Coordinates of C-alpha atoms in Angstrom, one line a residue:
M72 CA 71.5 -7.1 32.1
T73 CA 73.1 -10.1 30.8
R74 CA 71.3 -13.4 31.2
K75 CA 73.0 -16.7 32.2
I76 CA 73.5 -19.2 29.6
E77 CA 73.0 -22.9 30.3
T78 CA 76.0 -25.0 29.5
D79 CA 77.0 -28.6 29.6
S80 CA 80.1 -30.0 31.5
K81 CA 82.4 -28.9 28.6
G82 CA 81.0 -25.2 28.6
I83 CA 79.0 -25.6 25.5
P84 CA 75.7 -23.8 25.3
L85 CA 72.6 -26.1 25.6
K86 CA 70.5 -23.8 23.3
G87 CA 71.7 -21.7 20.3
A88 CA 70.4 -18.1 19.6
Y89 CA 68.6 -19.1 16.4
L90 CA 65.1 -20.4 16.5
D91 CA 64.9 -24.1 15.7
Q92 CA 62.0 -24.0 13.6
V93 CA 62.9 -21.2 10.9
P94 CA 66.0 -22.2 8.9
V95 CA 68.8 -19.6 8.9
I96 CA 68.6 -18.9 5.0
V97 CA 64.9 -18.2 5.3
F98 CA 65.5 -15.7 8.3
Y99 CA 68.4 -13.9 6.8
T100 CA 66.6 -13.8 3.1
T101 CA 63.4 -12.3 4.9
M102 CA 65.5 -9.5 6.9
T103 CA 67.8 -8.7 3.9
T104 CA 64.8 -8.2 1.7
I105 CA 62.9 -6.1 4.4
F106 CA 66.0 -3.8 5.1
T107 CA 66.7 -3.4 1.2
C108 CA 63.1 -2.7 0.7
I109 CA 63.0 0.2 3.4
A110 CA 66.4 1.5 2.2
G111 CA 65.3 1.4 -1.4
F112 CA 62.2 3.4 -0.7
I113 CA 64.1 6.0 1.5
A114 CA 66.8 6.7 -1.1
N115 CA 64.1 7.0 -3.7
Q116 CA 61.9 9.5 -1.6
A117 CA 65.1 11.5 -0.5
I118 CA 67.4 11.4 -3.6
V119 CA 65.6 10.6 -6.9
K120 CA 62.1 11.6 -6.6
S121 CA 61.8 15.2 -8.1
N122 CA 65.3 16.1 -8.0
E123 CA 66.8 17.3 -11.1
A124 CA 70.5 17.0 -9.9
A125 CA 69.7 13.2 -9.3
E126 CA 68.3 12.9 -13.0
V127 CA 71.5 14.5 -14.4
K128 CA 73.8 12.2 -12.4
I129 CA 71.6 8.9 -13.5
S130 CA 71.8 10.3 -17.3
R131 CA 75.5 10.8 -16.9
V132 CA 75.7 7.1 -15.8
A133 CA 73.7 6.0 -18.7
E134 CA 75.9 8.2 -21.1
Y135 CA 79.1 6.8 -20.0
D136 CA 77.6 3.1 -19.9
L137 CA 78.4 2.6 -16.2
G138 CA 75.6 0.1 -15.7
Y139 CA 78.1 -2.7 -14.9
L140 CA 79.3 -1.1 -11.9
Y141 CA 75.8 -1.3 -10.2
A142 CA 75.6 -4.9 -11.4
A143 CA 79.1 -5.5 -9.8
L144 CA 77.7 -4.0 -6.5
I145 CA 74.7 -6.5 -6.6
V146 CA 77.0 -9.2 -7.2
L147 CA 79.1 -8.4 -4.2
K148 CA 76.0 -7.9 -1.9
I149 CA 74.7 -11.5 -2.8
G150 CA 78.3 -12.7 -2.0
Q151 CA 78.3 -10.8 1.2
F152 CA 74.8 -12.5 2.0
L153 CA 75.8 -15.9 1.2
M154 CA 78.9 -15.7 3.4
A155 CA 76.6 -14.0 6.2
S156 CA 74.1 -16.9 6.0
N157 CA 76.9 -19.6 6.0
A158 CA 78.5 -18.1 9.2
G159 CA 75.0 -18.0 10.7
N160 CA 73.9 -21.4 9.7
T161 CA 77.2 -22.6 11.5
R162 CA 76.6 -20.8 14.5
K163 CA 73.2 -22.1 14.7
Y164 CA 74.4 -25.8 14.9
A165 CA 77.3 -24.8 17.0
K166 CA 75.2 -23.0 19.4
I167 CA 77.5 -19.9 19.4
H168 CA 75.6 -16.7 20.0
P169 CA 76.1 -14.0 17.5
P170 CA 78.0 -11.6 19.7
D171 CA 80.7 -14.3 20.3
Q172 CA 81.1 -14.4 16.5
H173 CA 83.7 -17.3 16.1
V174 CA 85.5 -19.9 18.3
Y175 CA 89.2 -19.7 17.7
Q176 CA 91.8 -22.2 18.8
V177 CA 95.6 -21.5 19.0
K178 CA 97.6 -24.1 17.1
G179 CA 101.5 -24.8 17.1
A180 CA 104.1 -26.9 18.6
E181 CA 103.6 -27.6 22.1
G182 CA 105.8 -25.7 24.5
S183 CA 106.4 -23.0 22.0
K184 CA 105.6 -19.3 22.1
L185 CA 104.9 -19.4 18.3
G186 CA 101.6 -20.7 17.2
Y187 CA 98.9 -19.6 14.9
V188 CA 95.2 -19.1 15.3
L189 CA 92.6 -21.0 13.5
M190 CA 88.9 -20.8 13.6
D191 CA 87.9 -24.2 15.3
Y192 CA 85.2 -26.0 13.9
D193 CA 84.6 -28.6 16.6

């Protein structure tokens, strides 16, 4: 069941999906930390703990000095987190609900069938 969203005369929602009291970066940081801790605990219990095959693979990573790959993975995850936080912050102030993701606008010459689509910021 979908709920009716109240809008103004231009169709812009009067209230967004994010809480006004909590900054988006705090919300995203909290949720990312919780999910990372849960996934790390499950991975440790299921794969690494008392598993000799996992110990052999970890020692092979150390032997070939491949730790930089894990550091690169962490850097990519931080980049993904920052992009998601930025998008969430933009959605909060634009009052766009997350399932809608973004607002796009067709730009180009009037009367032409050729145009291009850009994300609309206004």
